[in-house]
Amino acid sequence: MRPDWDSYFMKIAYAVSERSTCDRALVGCVLVLEKRILTTGFNGSPMGQPHCEDVGHLMVDEHCVRTIHAETNAIIQAALHGVSTKGSTCYVTHLPCINCTKALINAGIARLVYSVAYRTDENAMNFLKAANIEICQKDYTPA
């Protein structure tokens, strides 16, 4: 049976998450426009910097600050390659944090599809609603 589009892109987001180099949360993100993948991103260190899996976590206030989140990495990839994200859908394995939420809003996403409600931030949810971004939780269990 063919998967629906949301299931298809969520499966890809989970495949992207396998590249994450910070094991505190293996997160993958896929930005899609008109059923075409624009960019992907996963949790990892800035280019040329050591990864958590190699040197350990850099913890500040219970957060690993060595890592750039998957959503931000997907947006950065779009910027590096001159790809507009306006009107796109963000498929992400975990509900975005407040900082990624703000970046996604400013990147012009129109829809957010996530699987895991990880550390739900009420302010982030309010920002998404105020920006008229459609929010959809898609139950997905990786194979």
CSV table of N, CA and C in Angstrom, one decimal:
chain,number,residue,atom,x,y,z
A,1,MET,N,0.8,-1.2,0.0
A,1,MET,CA,0.0,0.0,0.0
A,1,MET,C,0.9,1.2,0.0
A,2,ARG,N,0.6,2.2,-0.9
A,2,ARG,CA,1.4,3.4,-1.0
A,2,ARG,C,1.1,4.3,0.2
A,3,PRO,N,2.1,4.9,0.8
A,3,PRO,CA,1.8,5.8,1.9
A,3,PRO,C,1.3,7.2,1.4
A,4,ASP,N,0.5,7.9,2.2
A,4,ASP,CA,0.1,9.2,1.9
A,4,ASP,C,1.3,10.1,1.9
A,5,TRP,N,1.2,11.3,1.4
A,5,TRP,CA,2.4,12.2,1.3
A,5,TRP,C,3.0,12.5,2.7
A,6,ASP,N,2.1,12.8,3.7
A,6,ASP,CA,2.7,13.1,5.0
A,6,ASP,C,3.5,12.0,5.6
A,7,SER,N,3.0,10.7,5.4
A,7,SER,CA,3.7,9.6,5.9
A,7,SER,C,5.0,9.4,5.1
A,8,TYR,N,5.0,9.6,3.8
A,8,TYR,CA,6.2,9.5,3.0
A,8,TYR,C,7.3,10.4,3.4
A,9,PHE,N,6.9,11.7,3.6
A,9,PHE,CA,7.9,12.7,4.0
A,9,PHE,C,8.4,12.5,5.4
A,10,MET,N,7.5,12.1,6.3
A,10,MET,CA,7.9,11.8,7.7
A,10,MET,C,8.9,10.7,7.8
A,11,LYS,N,8.7,9.7,6.9
A,11,LYS,CA,9.6,8.5,6.9
A,11,LYS,C,11.0,9.0,6.4
A,12,ILE,N,11.0,10.0,5.5
A,12,ILE,CA,12.3,10.6,5.1
A,12,ILE,C,12.9,11.4,6.2
A,13,ALA,N,12.1,12.1,6.9
A,13,ALA,CA,12.6,12.9,8.1
A,13,ALA,C,13.3,11.9,9.1
A,14,TYR,N,12.7,10.8,9.3
A,14,TYR,CA,13.3,9.8,10.2
A,14,TYR,C,14.6,9.2,9.7
A,15,ALA,N,14.6,9.0,8.4
A,15,ALA,CA,15.9,8.6,7.7
A,15,ALA,C,17.0,9.6,7.9
A,16,VAL,N,16.6,10.9,7.7
A,16,VAL,CA,17.6,12.0,7.9
A,16,VAL,C,18.1,12.1,9.3
A,17,SER,N,17.2,11.8,10.3
A,17,SER,CA,17.6,11.8,11.7
A,17,SER,C,18.7,10.9,12.0
A,18,GLU,N,18.9,9.8,11.2
A,18,GLU,CA,19.9,8.9,11.5
A,18,GLU,C,21.3,9.5,11.3
A,19,ARG,N,21.4,10.6,10.6
A,19,ARG,CA,22.7,11.3,10.5
A,19,ARG,C,23.0,12.2,11.7
A,20,SER,N,22.1,12.4,12.6
A,20,SER,CA,22.4,13.2,13.8
A,20,SER,C,23.6,12.8,14.5
A,21,THR,N,24.4,13.8,15.0
A,21,THR,CA,25.6,13.5,15.7
A,21,THR,C,25.5,13.8,17.2
A,22,CYS,N,24.3,14.2,17.7
A,22,CYS,CA,24.1,14.4,19.1
A,22,CYS,C,23.0,13.5,19.5
A,23,ASP,N,23.3,12.5,20.3
A,23,ASP,CA,22.4,11.4,20.6
A,23,ASP,C,21.4,11.8,21.7
A,24,ARG,N,21.4,13.0,22.2
A,24,ARG,CA,20.4,13.4,23.1
A,24,ARG,C,19.0,13.4,22.5
A,25,ALA,N,19.0,13.7,21.2
A,25,ALA,CA,17.7,13.7,20.4
A,25,ALA,C,18.1,13.5,18.9
A,26,LEU,N,17.8,12.4,18.3
A,26,LEU,CA,18.1,12.2,16.9
A,26,LEU,C,16.9,12.8,16.2
A,27,VAL,N,17.1,14.0,15.6
A,27,VAL,CA,16.0,14.7,15.0
A,27,VAL,C,16.4,14.9,13.5
A,28,GLY,N,15.4,14.7,12.7
A,28,GLY,CA,15.5,15.0,11.2
A,28,GLY,C,14.4,15.9,10.8
A,29,CYS,N,14.7,16.7,9.7
A,29,CYS,CA,13.8,17.7,9.2
A,29,CYS,C,13.9,17.7,7.7
A,30,VAL,N,12.7,17.8,7.0
A,30,VAL,CA,12.7,17.9,5.6
A,30,VAL,C,11.7,19.0,5.2
A,31,LEU,N,12.2,20.0,4.4
A,31,LEU,CA,11.4,21.1,4.0
A,31,LEU,C,10.9,20.7,2.6
A,32,VAL,N,9.6,20.8,2.4
A,32,VAL,CA,9.0,20.3,1.1
A,32,VAL,C,8.1,21.4,0.6
A,33,LEU,N,8.1,21.6,-0.7
A,33,LEU,CA,7.2,22.5,-1.4
A,33,LEU,C,6.6,21.8,-2.7
A,34,GLU,N,5.3,21.7,-2.7
A,34,GLU,CA,4.7,21.1,-3.9
A,34,GLU,C,5.2,19.7,-4.1
A,35,LYS,N,5.3,18.9,-3.0
A,35,LYS,CA,5.7,17.5,-3.1
A,35,LYS,C,7.1,17.3,-3.5
A,36,ARG,N,7.9,18.3,-3.4
A,36,ARG,CA,9.3,18.2,-3.8
A,36,ARG,C,10.2,18.6,-2.6
A,37,ILE,N,11.2,17.8,-2.3
A,37,ILE,CA,12.1,18.1,-1.2
A,37,ILE,C,13.0,19.3,-1.6
A,38,LEU,N,13.0,20.3,-0.7
A,38,LEU,CA,13.9,21.5,-0.9
A,38,LEU,C,15.2,21.3,-0.2
A,39,THR,N,15.2,20.9,1.1
A,39,THR,CA,16.4,20.7,1.9
A,39,THR,C,16.1,19.7,3.0
A,40,THR,N,17.1,19.2,3.6
A,40,THR,CA,17.0,18.4,4.8
A,40,THR,C,18.0,19.0,5.9
A,41,GLY,N,17.7,18.6,7.1
A,41,GLY,CA,18.7,18.9,8.2
A,41,GLY,C,18.6,17.9,9.3
A,42,PHE,N,19.6,17.8,10.1
A,42,PHE,CA,19.7,16.9,11.2
A,42,PHE,C,20.5,17.6,12.3
A,43,ASN,N,20.3,17.1,13.6
A,43,ASN,CA,21.1,17.7,14.7
A,43,ASN,C,22.5,17.4,14.5
A,44,GLY,N,23.4,18.5,14.5
A,44,GLY,CA,24.8,18.3,14.4
A,44,GLY,C,25.5,19.6,14.7
A,45,SER,N,26.8,19.4,14.8
A,45,SER,CA,27.7,20.6,15.1
A,45,SER,C,27.9,21.5,13.9
A,46,PRO,N,28.3,22.7,14.1
A,46,PRO,CA,28.7,23.6,12.9
A,46,PRO,C,29.8,22.9,12.1
A,47,MET,N,29.8,23.3,10.8
A,47,MET,CA,30.9,22.7,9.9
A,47,MET,C,32.3,22.9,10.5
A,48,GLY,N,33.0,21.8,10.5
A,48,GLY,CA,34.4,21.9,10.9
A,48,GLY,C,34.6,21.8,12.4
A,49,GLN,N,33.5,21.7,13.2
A,49,GLN,CA,33.6,21.6,14.6
A,49,GLN,C,33.4,20.1,15.1
A,50,PRO,N,33.9,19.8,16.2
A,50,PRO,CA,33.8,18.4,16.7
A,50,PRO,C,32.3,18.1,17.0
A,51,HIS,N,32.0,16.8,16.8
A,51,HIS,CA,30.6,16.4,17.1
A,51,HIS,C,30.5,15.7,18.5
A,52,CYS,N,29.3,15.8,19.0
A,52,CYS,CA,29.1,15.2,20.4
A,52,CYS,C,29.5,13.7,20.4
A,53,GLU,N,29.2,13.0,19.3
A,53,GLU,CA,29.5,11.6,19.3
A,53,GLU,C,31.0,11.3,19.4
A,54,ASP,N,31.8,12.4,19.0
A,54,ASP,CA,33.3,12.2,19.1
A,54,ASP,C,33.9,12.8,20.4
A,55,VAL,N,33.4,13.9,20.9
A,55,VAL,CA,34.0,14.6,22.0
A,55,VAL,C,33.1,14.8,23.2
A,56,GLY,N,31.8,14.3,23.1
A,56,GLY,CA,30.9,14.5,24.2
A,56,GLY,C,30.0,15.8,24.0
A,57,HIS,N,29.1,15.8,24.9
A,57,HIS,CA,28.1,17.0,24.9
A,57,HIS,C,28.7,18.2,25.6
A,58,LEU,N,28.3,19.4,25.1
A,58,LEU,CA,28.7,20.6,25.7
A,58,LEU,C,27.4,21.2,26.4
A,59,MET,N,27.2,20.9,27.6
A,59,MET,CA,26.0,21.1,28.3
A,59,MET,C,26.0,22.5,29.0
A,60,VAL,N,24.9,23.3,28.8
A,60,VAL,CA,24.7,24.5,29.5
A,60,VAL,C,23.2,24.5,29.8
A,61,ASP,N,22.8,24.7,31.1
A,61,ASP,CA,21.4,24.7,31.5
A,61,ASP,C,20.6,23.5,31.0
A,62,GLU,N,21.2,22.3,31.1
A,62,GLU,CA,20.6,21.1,30.7
A,62,GLU,C,20.4,21.0,29.2
A,63,HIS,N,21.0,21.8,28.4
A,63,HIS,CA,20.9,21.7,26.9
A,63,HIS,C,22.3,21.6,26.3
A,64,CYS,N,22.4,20.8,25.2
A,64,CYS,CA,23.7,20.6,24.5
A,64,CYS,C,23.8,21.8,23.6
A,65,VAL,N,24.7,22.7,23.8
A,65,VAL,CA,24.9,23.9,23.0
A,65,VAL,C,25.9,23.6,21.8
A,66,ARG,N,26.4,22.4,21.7
A,66,ARG,CA,27.3,22.1,20.6
A,66,ARG,C,26.5,21.9,19.3
A,67,THR,N,25.3,21.6,19.5
A,67,THR,CA,24.4,21.1,18.4
A,67,THR,C,23.6,22.2,17.8
A,68,ILE,N,23.5,22.3,16.4
A,68,ILE,CA,22.5,23.1,15.7
A,68,ILE,C,21.3,22.1,15.4
A,69,HIS,N,20.1,22.6,15.7
A,69,HIS,CA,19.0,21.8,15.6
A,69,HIS,C,18.7,21.5,14.1
A,70,ALA,N,18.0,20.4,13.8
A,70,ALA,CA,17.6,19.9,12.5
A,70,ALA,C,16.9,21.0,11.7
A,71,GLU,N,15.9,21.6,12.3
A,71,GLU,CA,15.1,22.6,11.5
A,71,GLU,C,16.0,23.8,11.1
A,72,THR,N,16.9,24.3,12.0
A,72,THR,CA,17.8,25.4,11.7
A,72,THR,C,18.7,24.9,10.6
A,73,ASN,N,19.3,23.7,10.7
A,73,ASN,CA,20.2,23.2,9.6
A,73,ASN,C,19.5,23.2,8.3
A,74,ALA,N,18.2,22.8,8.2
A,74,ALA,CA,17.5,22.7,7.0
A,74,ALA,C,17.3,24.1,6.4
A,75,ILE,N,17.0,25.1,7.2
A,75,ILE,CA,16.9,26.5,6.8
A,75,ILE,C,18.3,27.0,6.3
A,76,ILE,N,19.3,26.7,7.0
A,76,ILE,CA,20.7,27.1,6.6
A,76,ILE,C,21.0,26.5,5.3
A,77,GLN,N,20.7,25.2,5.0
A,77,GLN,CA,21.0,24.6,3.7
A,77,GLN,C,20.3,25.3,2.6
A,78,ALA,N,19.0,25.7,2.9
A,78,ALA,CA,18.3,26.5,1.9
A,78,ALA,C,19.0,27.8,1.6
A,79,ALA,N,19.4,28.5,2.6
A,79,ALA,CA,20.1,29.8,2.4
A,79,ALA,C,21.4,29.6,1.7
A,80,LEU,N,22.2,28.6,2.0
A,80,LEU,CA,23.5,28.3,1.3
A,80,LEU,C,23.3,28.1,-0.2
A,81,HIS,N,22.2,27.5,-0.5
A,81,HIS,CA,22.0,27.0,-1.9
A,81,HIS,C,20.9,27.9,-2.7
A,82,GLY,N,20.5,29.0,-2.0
A,82,GLY,CA,19.6,29.9,-2.7
A,82,GLY,C,18.2,29.4,-3.0
A,83,VAL,N,17.7,28.6,-2.0
A,83,VAL,CA,16.4,27.9,-2.2
A,83,VAL,C,15.4,28.7,-1.3
A,84,SER,N,14.3,29.1,-1.9
A,84,SER,CA,13.3,29.8,-1.1
A,84,SER,C,12.5,28.7,-0.3
A,85,THR,N,12.2,29.0,0.9
A,85,THR,CA,11.4,28.1,1.7
A,85,THR,C,9.9,28.7,1.9
A,86,LYS,N,9.6,29.8,1.3
A,86,LYS,CA,8.3,30.4,1.5
A,86,LYS,C,7.2,29.5,1.0
A,87,GLY,N,6.2,29.3,1.9
A,87,GLY,CA,5.1,28.4,1.6
A,87,GLY,C,5.3,27.0,1.7
A,88,SER,N,6.5,26.6,2.2
A,88,SER,CA,6.8,25.1,2.3
A,88,SER,C,6.2,24.5,3.5
A,89,THR,N,6.3,23.2,3.6
A,89,THR,CA,5.9,22.4,4.7
A,89,THR,C,7.2,21.8,5.4
A,90,CYS,N,7.2,21.9,6.7
A,90,CYS,CA,8.3,21.4,7.5
A,90,CYS,C,7.9,20.0,8.1
A,91,TYR,N,8.5,19.0,7.7
A,91,TYR,CA,8.3,17.6,8.3
A,91,TYR,C,9.5,17.4,9.2
A,92,VAL,N,9.2,17.2,10.5
A,92,VAL,CA,10.2,17.1,11.5
A,92,VAL,C,9.8,16.0,12.5
A,93,THR,N,10.8,15.2,12.9
A,93,THR,CA,10.5,14.1,13.8
A,93,THR,C,10.0,14.6,15.2
A,94,HIS,N,10.5,15.7,15.7
A,94,HIS,CA,10.2,16.2,17.0
A,94,HIS,C,9.6,17.6,16.9
A,95,LEU,N,8.7,17.9,17.7
A,95,LEU,CA,8.1,19.3,17.7
A,95,LEU,C,9.2,20.3,18.0
A,96,PRO,N,9.3,21.3,17.1
A,96,PRO,CA,10.4,22.3,17.3
A,96,PRO,C,10.4,23.1,18.6
A,97,CYS,N,11.7,23.4,19.0
A,97,CYS,CA,11.8,24.3,20.2
A,97,CYS,C,11.4,25.7,19.8
A,98,ILE,N,11.5,26.6,20.8
A,98,ILE,CA,11.0,28.0,20.6
A,98,ILE,C,11.9,28.6,19.5
A,99,ASN,N,13.3,28.4,19.6
A,99,ASN,CA,14.1,29.1,18.6
A,99,ASN,C,13.9,28.6,17.2
A,100,CYS,N,13.8,27.3,17.1
A,100,CYS,CA,13.5,26.7,15.7
A,100,CYS,C,12.2,27.2,15.2
A,101,THR,N,11.2,27.3,16.1
A,101,THR,CA,9.9,27.8,15.7
A,101,THR,C,10.0,29.1,15.2
A,102,LYS,N,10.7,30.0,15.8
A,102,LYS,CA,10.8,31.4,15.3
A,102,LYS,C,11.5,31.4,14.0
A,103,ALA,N,12.6,30.6,13.8
A,103,ALA,CA,13.3,30.5,12.5
A,103,ALA,C,12.4,30.0,11.4
A,104,LEU,N,11.6,29.0,11.7
A,104,LEU,CA,10.7,28.4,10.7
A,104,LEU,C,9.6,29.5,10.3
A,105,ILE,N,9.1,30.2,11.3
A,105,ILE,CA,8.1,31.3,10.9
A,105,ILE,C,8.8,32.3,10.0
A,106,ASN,N,10.0,32.7,10.3
A,106,ASN,CA,10.6,33.7,9.5
A,106,ASN,C,11.1,33.2,8.1
A,107,ALA,N,11.3,31.8,8.1
A,107,ALA,CA,11.6,31.2,6.8
A,107,ALA,C,10.4,31.0,5.9
A,108,GLY,N,9.2,31.4,6.4
A,108,GLY,CA,8.0,31.4,5.6
A,108,GLY,C,7.3,30.1,5.5
A,109,ILE,N,7.5,29.1,6.4
A,109,ILE,CA,6.8,27.9,6.2
A,109,ILE,C,5.3,28.1,6.5
A,110,ALA,N,4.5,27.3,5.8
A,110,ALA,CA,3.1,27.4,5.9
A,110,ALA,C,2.5,26.3,6.7
A,111,ARG,N,3.2,25.2,6.8
A,111,ARG,CA,2.7,24.0,7.5
A,111,ARG,C,3.8,23.3,8.3
A,112,LEU,N,3.4,22.8,9.4
A,112,LEU,CA,4.4,22.0,10.2
A,112,LEU,C,3.8,20.6,10.5
A,113,VAL,N,4.5,19.6,10.2
A,113,VAL,CA,4.1,18.2,10.5
A,113,VAL,C,5.1,17.6,11.3
A,114,TYR,N,4.8,17.1,12.5
A,114,TYR,CA,5.7,16.5,13.4
A,114,TYR,C,5.2,15.2,14.0
A,115,SER,N,6.1,14.4,14.6
A,115,SER,CA,5.7,13.1,15.1
A,115,SER,C,5.7,13.2,16.6
A,116,VAL,N,6.8,13.5,17.2
A,116,VAL,CA,7.0,13.4,18.7
A,116,VAL,C,6.8,14.8,19.3
A,117,ALA,N,5.9,14.9,20.3
A,117,ALA,CA,5.7,16.1,21.0
A,117,ALA,C,6.7,16.2,22.2
A,118,TYR,N,8.0,16.5,21.8
A,118,TYR,CA,9.1,16.5,22.7
A,118,TYR,C,9.2,17.9,23.3
A,119,ARG,N,9.1,18.0,24.6
A,119,ARG,CA,9.2,19.3,25.4
A,119,ARG,C,8.4,20.4,24.7
A,120,THR,N,7.1,20.1,24.7
A,120,THR,CA,6.2,21.1,24.1
A,120,THR,C,6.3,22.4,24.8
A,121,ASP,N,6.5,23.5,24.0
A,121,ASP,CA,6.7,24.8,24.5
A,121,ASP,C,5.4,25.6,24.2
A,122,GLU,N,4.7,26.0,25.2
A,122,GLU,CA,3.4,26.8,25.0
A,122,GLU,C,3.6,28.0,24.1
A,123,ASN,N,4.7,28.7,24.4
A,123,ASN,CA,5.0,30.0,23.6
A,123,ASN,C,5.2,29.6,22.1
A,124,ALA,N,6.0,28.5,21.9
A,124,ALA,CA,6.2,28.1,20.5
A,124,ALA,C,4.9,27.8,19.8
A,125,MET,N,4.0,27.1,20.5
A,125,MET,CA,2.7,26.8,19.9
A,125,MET,C,1.9,28.0,19.6
A,126,ASN,N,2.0,29.0,20.5
A,126,ASN,CA,1.2,30.2,20.4
A,126,ASN,C,1.8,31.0,19.2
A,127,PHE,N,3.1,31.0,19.0
A,127,PHE,CA,3.8,31.7,17.9
A,127,PHE,C,3.3,31.1,16.6
A,128,LEU,N,3.3,29.8,16.5
A,128,LEU,CA,2.9,29.1,15.3
A,128,LEU,C,1.4,29.4,14.9
A,129,LYS,N,0.6,29.4,16.0
A,129,LYS,CA,-0.9,29.7,15.7
A,129,LYS,C,-1.0,31.2,15.3
A,130,ALA,N,-0.3,32.1,15.9
A,130,ALA,CA,-0.4,33.5,15.6
A,130,ALA,C,0.2,33.8,14.1
A,131,ALA,N,1.1,32.9,13.7
A,131,ALA,CA,1.6,33.1,12.3
A,131,ALA,C,0.7,32.3,11.3
A,132,ASN,N,-0.4,31.8,11.8
A,132,ASN,CA,-1.3,31.0,10.9
A,132,ASN,C,-0.7,29.8,10.2
A,133,ILE,N,0.2,29.2,10.9
A,133,ILE,CA,0.9,28.0,10.4
A,133,ILE,C,0.1,26.8,10.8
A,134,GLU,N,-0.3,26.0,9.8
A,134,GLU,CA,-1.0,24.8,10.1
A,134,GLU,C,-0.1,23.8,10.8
A,135,ILE,N,-0.6,23.2,11.9
A,135,ILE,CA,0.1,22.3,12.7
A,135,ILE,C,-0.5,20.9,12.7
A,136,CYS,N,0.2,19.9,12.4
A,136,CYS,CA,-0.3,18.6,12.3
A,136,CYS,C,0.6,17.6,13.0
A,137,GLN,N,0.1,16.8,13.9
A,137,GLN,CA,0.9,15.7,14.5
A,137,GLN,C,0.6,14.5,13.7
A,138,LYS,N,1.6,13.8,13.3
A,138,LYS,CA,1.5,12.6,12.5
A,138,LYS,C,2.2,11.5,13.2
A,139,ASP,N,1.4,10.6,13.7
A,139,ASP,CA,1.9,9.4,14.4
A,139,ASP,C,2.7,8.6,13.4
A,140,TYR,N,4.0,8.4,13.8
A,140,TYR,CA,4.8,7.6,12.9
A,140,TYR,C,5.8,6.8,13.7
A,141,THR,N,5.9,5.5,13.4
A,141,THR,CA,6.8,4.6,14.1
A,141,THR,C,7.8,4.1,13.1
A,142,PRO,N,9.1,4.5,13.3
A,142,PRO,CA,10.1,4.1,12.3
A,142,PRO,C,10.2,2.6,12.3
A,143,ALA,N,10.4,2.0,11.1
A,143,ALA,CA,10.5,0.6,10.9
A,143,ALA,C,11.7,0.0,11.5
